[in-house]
Amino acid sequence: MPAAEGGVDARISERVRGLGSGVFARNDARKQAYAAAAAGTGLPPLLDLSLGSTDLQPPAVAMEAIRRQLGQPQSAAYCLHGATRPFREAVAAWAQRRFDVTVDPDREVLLLVGSQEGTAHLPLAVLNPGDRALLLDPYYPSHRGGLQLASAQPHLLPLKAARGFAPDFDQLSASQWDSLKLMVLGFPHNPTATTGQQAWVDAAAERAVRHGLVFAHDNPYVDLALDGEAPALLRSPHWRQCGLEFFSFSKGWCLGGYRLAFAIGAEPLITALRQLKGVVDFNQSLALQAGAIAALEQAPEWPERLRPIYRERRDRMASALMAAGWPVRIPSMALYLWLELPPAARAAGLDAEGFCARLLEATGVCLTPGNGFGEGGEGHVRLALVHPIEELEQAAGRVGQWLAGL
Ligand SMILES: Cc1ncc(COP(=O)(O)O)c(C=O)c1O
């Protein structure tokens, strides 16, 4: 037997070593350390505004449906694709009502264990090693992570505040477009909190058809635009020729922990993703699917009810931060503020991660360093509006006091 080189940690694949989770892991470790230090001392309690995990509650009809189904023996059994048909039918009916689009529940709909799972697995289903894919920068981390797991190469398209975060597709030459096999976009966009426009998605779909690439549109915030109407690939005339779209119950129905989402798209892409997932997992329990069906059928208005709550949080928090000397660009979608580092922090020479570390240590307020979302996020932080207004304003007060002394 050849002598082993290095310890067990030397056996970890390059694929996993290359996952860019360092910023989030370090931020999380600092957060845990702060929470432990604050327990039982005079330090202010942790106010965690770093995760898009909401304090708002799912509809009671969804929870009731889950509770009812939990006691059924088939809820404990493996759920094969065929048994997800009631869920897929409910999704098709929703797509008809929501977008006036007729989709085939058997061939064009797939249940997912979260939009994150779907977007992370998709590259393995449609790319070969070395293939190139277009991502927005900043991006949602699973978009980049999925490429890394598939040994594919990202081509980053910067989103600039000066352009209102509109993607500039003309930045790529025709031959660069031809070299791409996949494009992953998502509007409304996390982390810039920009709703975006249908024209951007239409233009992307048109490029995808012209240059023969797959267009994945990640749309968990489709019902959470605060200004304007959220774009959707399903509204684009070309979607069946090029793409698939990911939707989620995590944001609009506050069911993030239950891991429920779905994809709608061109049959060959849905089939490929289903085949890939067949190796990786089974479907969510029928009990959870019952909750999702109830959400779509009996509480379709739930996301609409959340919007005024997020709007008020956005406006009050923006006012509080601005009063504390931190300029805020008012975002057009719910859930996040995407903030440039305040002038005092820039003058002190802090980068996004250093700023978040110092802020947490001094105030107990935890934000997300923007560079965790890609190079384009450096110089920014993301603040999630996932606590009641009183707590958000308390956070703004602590931040303001600290900034004044910086
Ligand atoms: C763009 C984007 N995609 C996917 C997800 C994850 O959604 P899910 O909970 O459905 O996996 C998020 C969550 O923050 C997100 O912002």
Short mmCIF file of C-alpha atoms and ligand atoms in Angstrom, two decimals:
data_model
loop_
_atom_site.label_atom_id
_atom_site.label_comp_id
_atom_site.label_asym_id
_atom_site.label_seq_id
_atom_site.Cartn_x
_atom_site.Cartn_y
_atom_site.Cartn_z
CA MET A 1 0.00 0.00 0.00
CA PRO A 2 1.54 3.37 -0.94
CA ALA A 3 2.35 5.61 2.01
CA ALA A 4 -0.43 8.15 2.50
CA GLU A 5 0.65 11.70 1.89
CA GLY A 6 -0.68 14.23 4.39
CA GLY A 7 -3.55 13.70 6.83
CA VAL A 8 -7.17 12.99 6.08
CA ASP A 9 -7.74 16.66 5.31
CA ALA A 10 -5.39 16.27 2.33
CA ARG A 11 -8.03 13.98 0.76
CA ILE A 12 -10.64 16.71 0.42
CA SER A 13 -11.42 17.35 -3.24
CA GLU A 14 -10.31 20.48 -5.04
CA ARG A 15 -13.97 20.89 -5.86
CA VAL A 16 -14.81 21.34 -2.18
CA ARG A 17 -11.63 23.25 -1.36
CA GLY A 18 -12.58 25.79 -4.00
CA LEU A 19 -16.00 26.57 -2.52
CA GLY A 20 -15.98 30.24 -1.69
CA SER A 21 -17.69 30.05 1.69
CA GLY A 22 -14.85 31.61 3.68
CA VAL A 23 -16.38 35.04 4.30
CA PHE A 24 -19.69 33.63 5.56
CA ALA A 25 -17.98 30.99 7.70
CA ARG A 26 -15.77 33.60 9.36
CA ASN A 27 -18.69 35.99 9.90
CA ASP A 28 -20.71 33.16 11.40
CA ALA A 29 -17.86 32.17 13.75
CA ARG A 30 -17.59 35.78 14.95
CA LYS A 31 -21.33 35.86 15.50
CA GLN A 32 -21.27 32.65 17.58
CA ALA A 33 -18.32 33.98 19.60
CA TYR A 34 -20.14 37.25 20.27
CA ALA A 35 -23.35 35.48 21.33
CA ALA A 36 -21.38 33.26 23.72
CA ALA A 37 -19.50 36.23 25.17
CA ALA A 38 -22.68 38.28 25.55
CA ALA A 39 -24.55 35.58 27.49
CA GLY A 40 -24.74 36.59 31.12
CA THR A 41 -22.58 39.71 30.74
CA GLY A 42 -23.42 43.38 30.28
CA LEU A 43 -22.81 43.21 26.51
CA PRO A 44 -25.83 44.11 24.37
CA PRO A 45 -27.55 41.00 23.01
CA LEU A 46 -26.79 39.83 19.47
CA LEU A 47 -29.01 41.40 16.79
CA ASP A 48 -28.54 39.17 13.80
CA LEU A 49 -29.42 40.96 10.56
CA SER A 50 -27.11 38.81 8.47
CA LEU A 51 -29.50 36.10 7.23
CA GLY A 52 -32.56 36.35 4.98
CA SER A 53 -34.44 34.12 7.43
CA THR A 54 -37.60 35.96 8.38
CA ASP A 55 -39.32 36.38 11.73
CA LEU A 56 -42.67 36.56 9.87
CA GLN A 57 -44.91 33.52 10.01
CA PRO A 58 -46.27 31.18 7.33
CA PRO A 59 -50.02 31.01 6.66
CA ALA A 60 -51.95 28.99 9.25
CA VAL A 61 -53.64 26.95 6.48
CA ALA A 62 -50.24 25.68 5.32
CA MET A 63 -49.17 24.69 8.83
CA GLU A 64 -52.54 23.05 9.46
CA ALA A 65 -52.22 21.02 6.23
CA ILE A 66 -48.75 19.85 7.29
CA ARG A 67 -50.00 18.90 10.76
CA ARG A 68 -52.91 16.91 9.31
CA GLN A 69 -50.68 15.00 6.91
CA LEU A 70 -47.91 14.28 9.40
CA GLY A 71 -49.95 11.49 10.96
CA GLN A 72 -50.52 9.73 7.63
CA PRO A 73 -48.30 6.65 7.07
CA GLN A 74 -47.41 7.70 3.52
CA SER A 75 -45.86 10.92 4.87
CA ALA A 76 -43.10 8.83 6.42
CA ALA A 77 -42.40 6.91 3.20
CA TYR A 78 -39.95 7.78 0.44
CA CYS A 79 -41.74 9.97 -2.06
CA LEU A 80 -41.03 9.07 -5.68
CA HIS A 81 -41.49 11.61 -8.45
CA GLY A 82 -44.89 10.18 -9.47
CA ALA A 83 -46.31 10.89 -6.02
CA THR A 84 -45.48 14.59 -6.37
CA ARG A 85 -48.19 14.97 -9.04
CA PRO A 86 -50.73 16.81 -6.81
CA PHE A 87 -47.98 19.28 -5.96
CA ARG A 88 -47.03 19.71 -9.62
CA GLU A 89 -50.68 20.23 -10.56
CA ALA A 90 -51.02 22.92 -7.90
CA VAL A 91 -47.89 24.60 -9.28
CA ALA A 92 -49.25 24.50 -12.84
CA ALA A 93 -52.53 26.05 -11.69
CA TRP A 94 -50.57 28.77 -9.84
CA ALA A 95 -48.50 29.52 -12.96
CA GLN A 96 -51.71 29.84 -14.96
CA ARG A 97 -53.20 32.28 -12.44
CA ARG A 98 -49.99 34.17 -11.70
CA PHE A 99 -48.52 34.50 -15.20
CA ASP A 100 -51.32 33.36 -17.50
CA VAL A 101 -48.96 30.63 -18.72
CA THR A 102 -50.04 27.05 -19.32
CA VAL A 103 -47.42 24.57 -18.17
CA ASP A 104 -47.45 20.78 -18.30
CA PRO A 105 -47.32 19.48 -14.70
CA ASP A 106 -45.80 16.18 -15.89
CA ARG A 107 -43.02 17.51 -18.07
CA GLU A 108 -42.35 21.10 -17.12
CA VAL A 109 -42.55 21.20 -13.30
CA LEU A 110 -40.17 19.78 -10.68
CA LEU A 111 -40.34 19.82 -6.87
CA LEU A 112 -37.12 21.03 -5.21
CA VAL A 113 -35.66 20.99 -1.71
CA GLY A 114 -35.24 24.78 -1.91
CA SER A 115 -34.30 27.05 -4.76
CA GLN A 116 -30.74 26.89 -3.43
CA GLU A 117 -30.68 23.14 -3.98
CA GLY A 118 -32.04 23.53 -7.50
CA THR A 119 -29.64 26.25 -8.58
CA ALA A 120 -26.68 24.42 -7.01
CA HIS A 121 -27.50 21.14 -8.78
CA LEU A 122 -28.43 22.58 -12.17
CA PRO A 123 -24.84 23.05 -13.46
CA LEU A 124 -24.15 19.33 -12.88
CA ALA A 125 -27.16 18.57 -15.07
CA VAL A 126 -26.36 20.88 -17.98
CA LEU A 127 -22.60 21.54 -17.99
CA ASN A 128 -19.47 19.52 -18.68
CA PRO A 129 -16.21 20.19 -16.81
CA GLY A 130 -14.56 23.35 -18.12
CA ASP A 131 -17.79 24.80 -19.56
CA ARG A 132 -18.35 28.51 -19.02
CA ALA A 133 -21.36 30.15 -17.38
CA LEU A 134 -22.43 33.75 -16.92
CA LEU A 135 -23.21 34.97 -13.39
CA LEU A 136 -24.12 38.37 -12.09
CA ASP A 137 -21.62 39.94 -9.70
CA PRO A 138 -22.67 40.22 -6.90
CA TYR A 139 -24.36 36.78 -7.08
CA TYR A 140 -26.26 34.49 -4.74
CA PRO A 141 -23.61 32.09 -3.36
CA SER A 142 -25.21 28.84 -4.60
CA HIS A 143 -24.98 30.17 -8.16
CA ARG A 144 -21.20 30.28 -7.93
CA GLY A 145 -20.97 27.19 -5.73
CA GLY A 146 -22.93 25.10 -8.24
CA LEU A 147 -20.45 25.99 -10.97
CA GLN A 148 -17.56 25.09 -8.69
CA LEU A 149 -19.09 21.67 -7.93
CA ALA A 150 -19.55 21.06 -11.67
CA SER A 151 -15.93 22.09 -12.43
CA ALA A 152 -17.27 24.88 -14.65
CA GLN A 153 -15.87 28.37 -15.11
CA PRO A 154 -17.74 31.54 -14.11
CA HIS A 155 -17.81 34.62 -16.29
CA LEU A 156 -18.90 37.50 -14.04
CA LEU A 157 -21.10 40.32 -15.27
CA PRO A 158 -20.79 43.27 -12.84
CA LEU A 159 -23.93 45.01 -11.62
CA LYS A 160 -23.23 48.68 -11.01
CA ALA A 161 -25.21 51.09 -8.85
CA ALA A 162 -24.60 53.79 -11.48
CA ARG A 163 -26.69 51.74 -13.95
CA GLY A 164 -29.41 51.02 -11.38
CA PHE A 165 -27.94 47.48 -11.21
CA ALA A 166 -29.08 46.78 -14.79
CA PRO A 167 -26.96 44.05 -16.42
CA ASP A 168 -25.04 45.30 -19.45
CA PHE A 169 -25.24 42.36 -21.83
CA ASP A 170 -23.33 44.32 -24.50
CA GLN A 171 -20.20 44.00 -22.35
CA LEU A 172 -19.72 40.55 -23.84
CA SER A 173 -18.70 40.11 -27.47
CA ALA A 174 -20.63 37.72 -29.73
CA SER A 175 -17.82 35.17 -29.43
CA GLN A 176 -17.90 35.44 -25.62
CA TRP A 177 -21.63 34.81 -25.72
CA ASP A 178 -21.01 31.82 -28.00
CA SER A 179 -18.50 30.41 -25.51
CA LEU A 180 -21.12 30.29 -22.72
CA LYS A 181 -23.27 27.25 -21.96
CA LEU A 182 -25.33 28.60 -19.06
CA MET A 183 -26.46 31.94 -17.65
CA VAL A 184 -27.81 32.29 -14.09
CA LEU A 185 -29.62 35.51 -13.28
CA GLY A 186 -32.17 36.45 -10.68
CA PHE A 187 -34.40 39.54 -10.53
CA PRO A 188 -35.61 40.67 -8.01
CA HIS A 189 -31.95 40.46 -7.09
CA ASN A 190 -30.32 39.42 -3.86
CA PRO A 191 -28.13 41.07 -2.54
CA THR A 192 -28.62 44.41 -4.33
CA ALA A 193 -32.36 44.39 -3.42
CA THR A 194 -33.24 45.55 -6.93
CA THR A 195 -36.56 44.48 -8.47
CA GLY A 196 -35.26 44.71 -12.04
CA GLN A 197 -37.28 44.88 -15.22
CA GLN A 198 -39.00 42.46 -17.53
CA ALA A 199 -37.01 43.96 -20.41
CA TRP A 200 -33.75 42.76 -18.79
CA VAL A 201 -35.01 39.20 -18.51
CA ASP A 202 -36.44 39.30 -22.04
CA ALA A 203 -33.10 40.55 -23.38
CA ALA A 204 -31.29 37.75 -21.55
CA ALA A 205 -33.69 35.14 -22.93
CA GLU A 206 -33.22 36.50 -26.43
CA ARG A 207 -29.41 36.21 -26.05
CA ALA A 208 -29.77 32.70 -24.66
CA VAL A 209 -31.75 31.59 -27.71
CA ARG A 210 -29.45 33.38 -30.16
CA HIS A 211 -26.26 31.94 -28.66
CA GLY A 212 -27.60 28.53 -27.64
CA LEU A 213 -27.18 28.65 -23.87
CA VAL A 214 -29.36 27.59 -20.97
CA PHE A 215 -30.95 30.46 -19.04
CA ALA A 216 -31.71 29.76 -15.38
CA HIS A 217 -33.72 32.48 -13.67
CA ASP A 218 -33.71 32.26 -9.87
CA ASN A 219 -36.88 33.98 -8.71
CA PRO A 220 -37.65 33.36 -5.00
CA TYR A 221 -38.65 37.03 -4.54
CA VAL A 222 -41.12 37.15 -7.44
CA ASP A 223 -43.95 38.29 -5.13
CA LEU A 224 -41.83 40.60 -2.99
CA ALA A 225 -41.19 43.59 -5.25
CA LEU A 226 -41.94 46.78 -3.30
CA ASP A 227 -41.63 49.08 -6.31
CA GLY A 228 -42.44 47.97 -9.82
CA GLU A 229 -43.54 44.55 -11.01
CA ALA A 230 -41.10 41.67 -10.59
CA PRO A 231 -39.87 40.24 -13.89
CA ALA A 232 -40.28 36.54 -14.65
CA LEU A 233 -38.77 34.28 -17.27
CA LEU A 234 -42.19 32.64 -17.64
CA ARG A 235 -43.46 35.94 -19.04
CA SER A 236 -40.75 35.92 -21.68
CA PRO A 237 -41.86 34.57 -25.06
CA HIS A 238 -38.68 32.48 -25.40
CA TRP A 239 -38.69 30.56 -22.11
CA ARG A 240 -39.49 27.15 -23.60
CA GLN A 241 -36.62 27.50 -26.07
CA CYS A 242 -33.93 28.19 -23.49
CA GLY A 243 -34.70 28.11 -19.86
CA LEU A 244 -36.09 27.28 -16.52
CA GLU A 245 -37.16 29.38 -13.58
CA PHE A 246 -36.81 28.67 -9.85
CA PHE A 247 -39.49 29.66 -7.33
CA SER A 248 -39.57 29.16 -3.57
CA PHE A 249 -41.88 29.00 -0.56
CA SER A 250 -39.11 30.37 1.68
CA LYS A 251 -39.65 34.09 1.19
CA GLY A 252 -43.23 34.68 0.02
CA TRP A 253 -44.75 32.12 2.40
CA CYS A 254 -42.11 32.24 5.20
CA LEU A 255 -41.46 28.49 4.98
CA GLY A 256 -37.66 28.62 4.61
CA GLY A 257 -36.93 25.91 7.17
CA TYR A 258 -39.29 23.47 5.44
CA ARG A 259 -37.17 23.53 2.25
CA LEU A 260 -39.87 23.71 -0.42
CA ALA A 261 -39.40 25.13 -3.90
CA PHE A 262 -39.97 24.23 -7.54
CA ALA A 263 -38.67 24.74 -11.03
CA ILE A 264 -40.75 25.36 -14.14
CA GLY A 265 -39.03 25.15 -17.48
CA ALA A 266 -38.28 23.57 -20.82
CA GLU A 267 -38.93 19.83 -20.70
CA PRO A 268 -35.37 18.64 -21.49
CA LEU A 269 -33.94 20.83 -18.72
CA ILE A 270 -36.53 19.73 -16.17
CA THR A 271 -35.90 16.10 -17.13
CA ALA A 272 -32.12 16.50 -16.81
CA LEU A 273 -32.44 18.11 -13.38
CA ARG A 274 -34.84 15.38 -12.26
CA GLN A 275 -32.40 12.68 -13.41
CA LEU A 276 -29.56 14.37 -11.56
CA LYS A 277 -31.63 14.76 -8.40
CA GLY A 278 -32.67 11.13 -8.63
CA VAL A 279 -29.09 10.25 -7.72
CA VAL A 280 -28.89 12.76 -4.89
CA ASP A 281 -32.17 12.67 -2.96
CA PHE A 282 -35.82 11.74 -2.75
CA ASN A 283 -38.55 14.32 -2.62
CA GLN A 284 -39.77 16.14 0.45
CA SER A 285 -42.34 14.32 2.56
CA LEU A 286 -45.94 14.37 1.34
CA ALA A 287 -46.78 16.21 4.57
CA LEU A 288 -44.58 19.13 3.59
CA GLN A 289 -45.93 19.05 0.05
CA ALA A 290 -49.45 19.30 1.51
CA GLY A 291 -48.39 22.52 3.21
CA ALA A 292 -47.01 23.88 -0.04
CA ILE A 293 -50.19 22.99 -1.93
CA ALA A 294 -52.30 24.70 0.75
CA ALA A 295 -50.08 27.80 0.50
CA LEU A 296 -50.53 28.04 -3.27
CA GLU A 297 -54.24 27.24 -3.29
CA GLN A 298 -55.55 28.73 -0.06
CA ALA A 299 -53.09 31.50 0.74
CA PRO A 300 -51.93 32.82 -2.65
CA GLU A 301 -52.20 36.36 -1.25
CA TRP A 302 -49.74 35.70 1.60
CA PRO A 303 -46.73 37.42 -0.05
CA GLU A 304 -48.93 40.45 -0.74
CA ARG A 305 -49.67 40.69 3.00
CA LEU A 306 -45.95 40.70 3.78
CA ARG A 307 -45.16 43.60 1.47
CA PRO A 308 -46.50 46.48 3.64
CA ILE A 309 -44.64 45.03 6.62
CA TYR A 310 -41.34 44.96 4.73
CA ARG A 311 -42.05 48.38 3.20
CA GLU A 312 -42.47 49.93 6.63
CA ARG A 313 -39.35 48.19 7.93
CA ARG A 314 -37.42 49.39 4.88
CA ASP A 315 -38.54 52.99 5.23
CA ARG A 316 -38.12 53.23 9.00
CA MET A 317 -34.73 51.54 8.98
CA ALA A 318 -33.51 53.67 6.07
CA SER A 319 -34.58 56.84 7.94
CA ALA A 320 -32.90 55.68 11.14
CA LEU A 321 -29.62 54.87 9.39
CA MET A 322 -29.63 58.10 7.43
CA ALA A 323 -30.22 60.02 10.67
CA ALA A 324 -27.14 58.21 11.99
CA GLY A 325 -25.07 59.49 9.08
CA TRP A 326 -25.20 56.38 6.88
CA PRO A 327 -26.51 57.15 3.37
CA VAL A 328 -29.05 54.56 2.17
CA ARG A 329 -30.20 53.79 -1.37
CA ILE A 330 -33.87 52.85 -0.96
CA PRO A 331 -34.23 49.31 -2.33
CA SER A 332 -37.09 48.34 -4.65
CA MET A 333 -37.64 44.85 -3.21
CA ALA A 334 -38.39 43.52 0.26
CA LEU A 335 -36.10 41.90 2.81
CA TYR A 336 -32.74 43.64 2.38
CA LEU A 337 -30.85 46.90 2.42
CA TRP A 338 -27.70 46.86 0.28
CA LEU A 339 -25.48 49.49 1.82
CA GLU A 340 -22.23 51.05 0.74
CA LEU A 341 -19.85 51.25 3.69
CA PRO A 342 -20.52 54.50 5.53
CA PRO A 343 -18.10 57.40 4.93
CA ALA A 344 -16.58 57.08 8.43
CA ALA A 345 -15.75 53.40 7.80
CA ARG A 346 -14.18 54.14 4.44
CA ALA A 347 -12.14 56.95 6.00
CA ALA A 348 -10.94 54.44 8.62
CA GLY A 349 -9.74 52.17 5.79
CA LEU A 350 -12.12 49.31 6.59
CA ASP A 351 -13.18 46.75 3.99
CA ALA A 352 -16.58 45.02 4.15
CA GLU A 353 -15.47 42.11 6.31
CA GLY A 354 -13.38 44.27 8.64
CA PHE A 355 -16.29 46.65 9.02
CA CYS A 356 -18.72 43.84 9.91
CA ALA A 357 -16.25 42.36 12.40
CA ARG A 358 -15.66 45.68 14.15
CA LEU A 359 -19.36 46.57 14.14
CA LEU A 360 -20.31 43.23 15.66
CA GLU A 361 -17.65 43.44 18.34
CA ALA A 362 -18.65 46.97 19.31
CA THR A 363 -22.46 46.77 19.03
CA GLY A 364 -23.66 43.16 18.75
CA VAL A 365 -25.24 43.97 15.37
CA CYS A 366 -24.35 41.39 12.74
CA LEU A 367 -24.48 42.27 9.02
CA THR A 368 -23.26 40.34 5.97
CA PRO A 369 -20.01 41.47 4.32
CA GLY A 370 -20.81 42.16 0.67
CA ASN A 371 -17.72 40.40 -0.66
CA GLY A 372 -19.32 37.09 0.37
CA PHE A 373 -21.50 37.63 -2.70
CA GLY A 374 -18.53 38.06 -5.04
CA GLU A 375 -15.84 40.58 -5.79
CA GLY A 376 -18.49 43.09 -6.88
CA GLY A 377 -19.89 43.12 -3.35
CA GLU A 378 -16.71 44.49 -1.75
CA GLY A 379 -17.27 47.89 -0.16
CA HIS A 380 -20.87 46.93 0.67
CA VAL A 381 -22.80 45.18 3.42
CA ARG A 382 -26.24 43.56 3.38
CA LEU A 383 -28.74 44.16 6.15
CA ALA A 384 -31.74 41.81 6.35
CA LEU A 385 -35.03 43.32 7.53
CA VAL A 386 -35.98 40.15 9.37
CA HIS A 387 -36.79 41.51 12.82
CA PRO A 388 -39.60 43.72 14.16
CA ILE A 389 -39.21 47.48 13.65
CA GLU A 390 -38.35 48.14 17.31
CA GLU A 391 -35.36 45.80 17.09
CA LEU A 392 -34.27 47.23 13.75
CA GLU A 393 -34.39 50.75 15.17
CA GLN A 394 -32.50 49.59 18.22
CA ALA A 395 -29.83 48.20 15.86
CA ALA A 396 -29.71 51.51 13.97
CA GLY A 397 -29.25 53.35 17.27
CA ARG A 398 -26.31 51.17 18.30
CA VAL A 399 -24.74 51.49 14.82
CA GLY A 400 -25.16 55.29 14.84
CA GLN A 401 -23.48 55.66 18.23
CA TRP A 402 -20.56 53.52 17.12
CA LEU A 403 -20.17 55.34 13.79
CA ALA A 404 -20.10 58.70 15.58
CA GLY A 405 -17.05 57.58 17.56
CA LEU A 406 -15.23 55.92 14.66
C1 LIG B 1 -31.46 34.48 -4.94
C2 LIG B 1 -31.76 33.40 -3.95
N1 LIG B 1 -31.90 32.16 -4.39
C3 LIG B 1 -32.17 31.15 -3.54
C4 LIG B 1 -32.29 31.38 -2.19
C5 LIG B 1 -32.57 30.22 -1.29
O1 LIG B 1 -33.92 29.92 -1.37
P1 LIG B 1 -34.48 28.55 -0.79
O2 LIG B 1 -34.76 28.75 0.64
O3 LIG B 1 -35.69 28.26 -1.62
O4 LIG B 1 -33.39 27.53 -1.01
C6 LIG B 1 -32.17 32.66 -1.68
C7 LIG B 1 -32.26 32.90 -0.23
O5 LIG B 1 -31.85 33.87 0.32
C8 LIG B 1 -31.89 33.70 -2.60
O6 LIG B 1 -31.75 34.97 -2.17
#
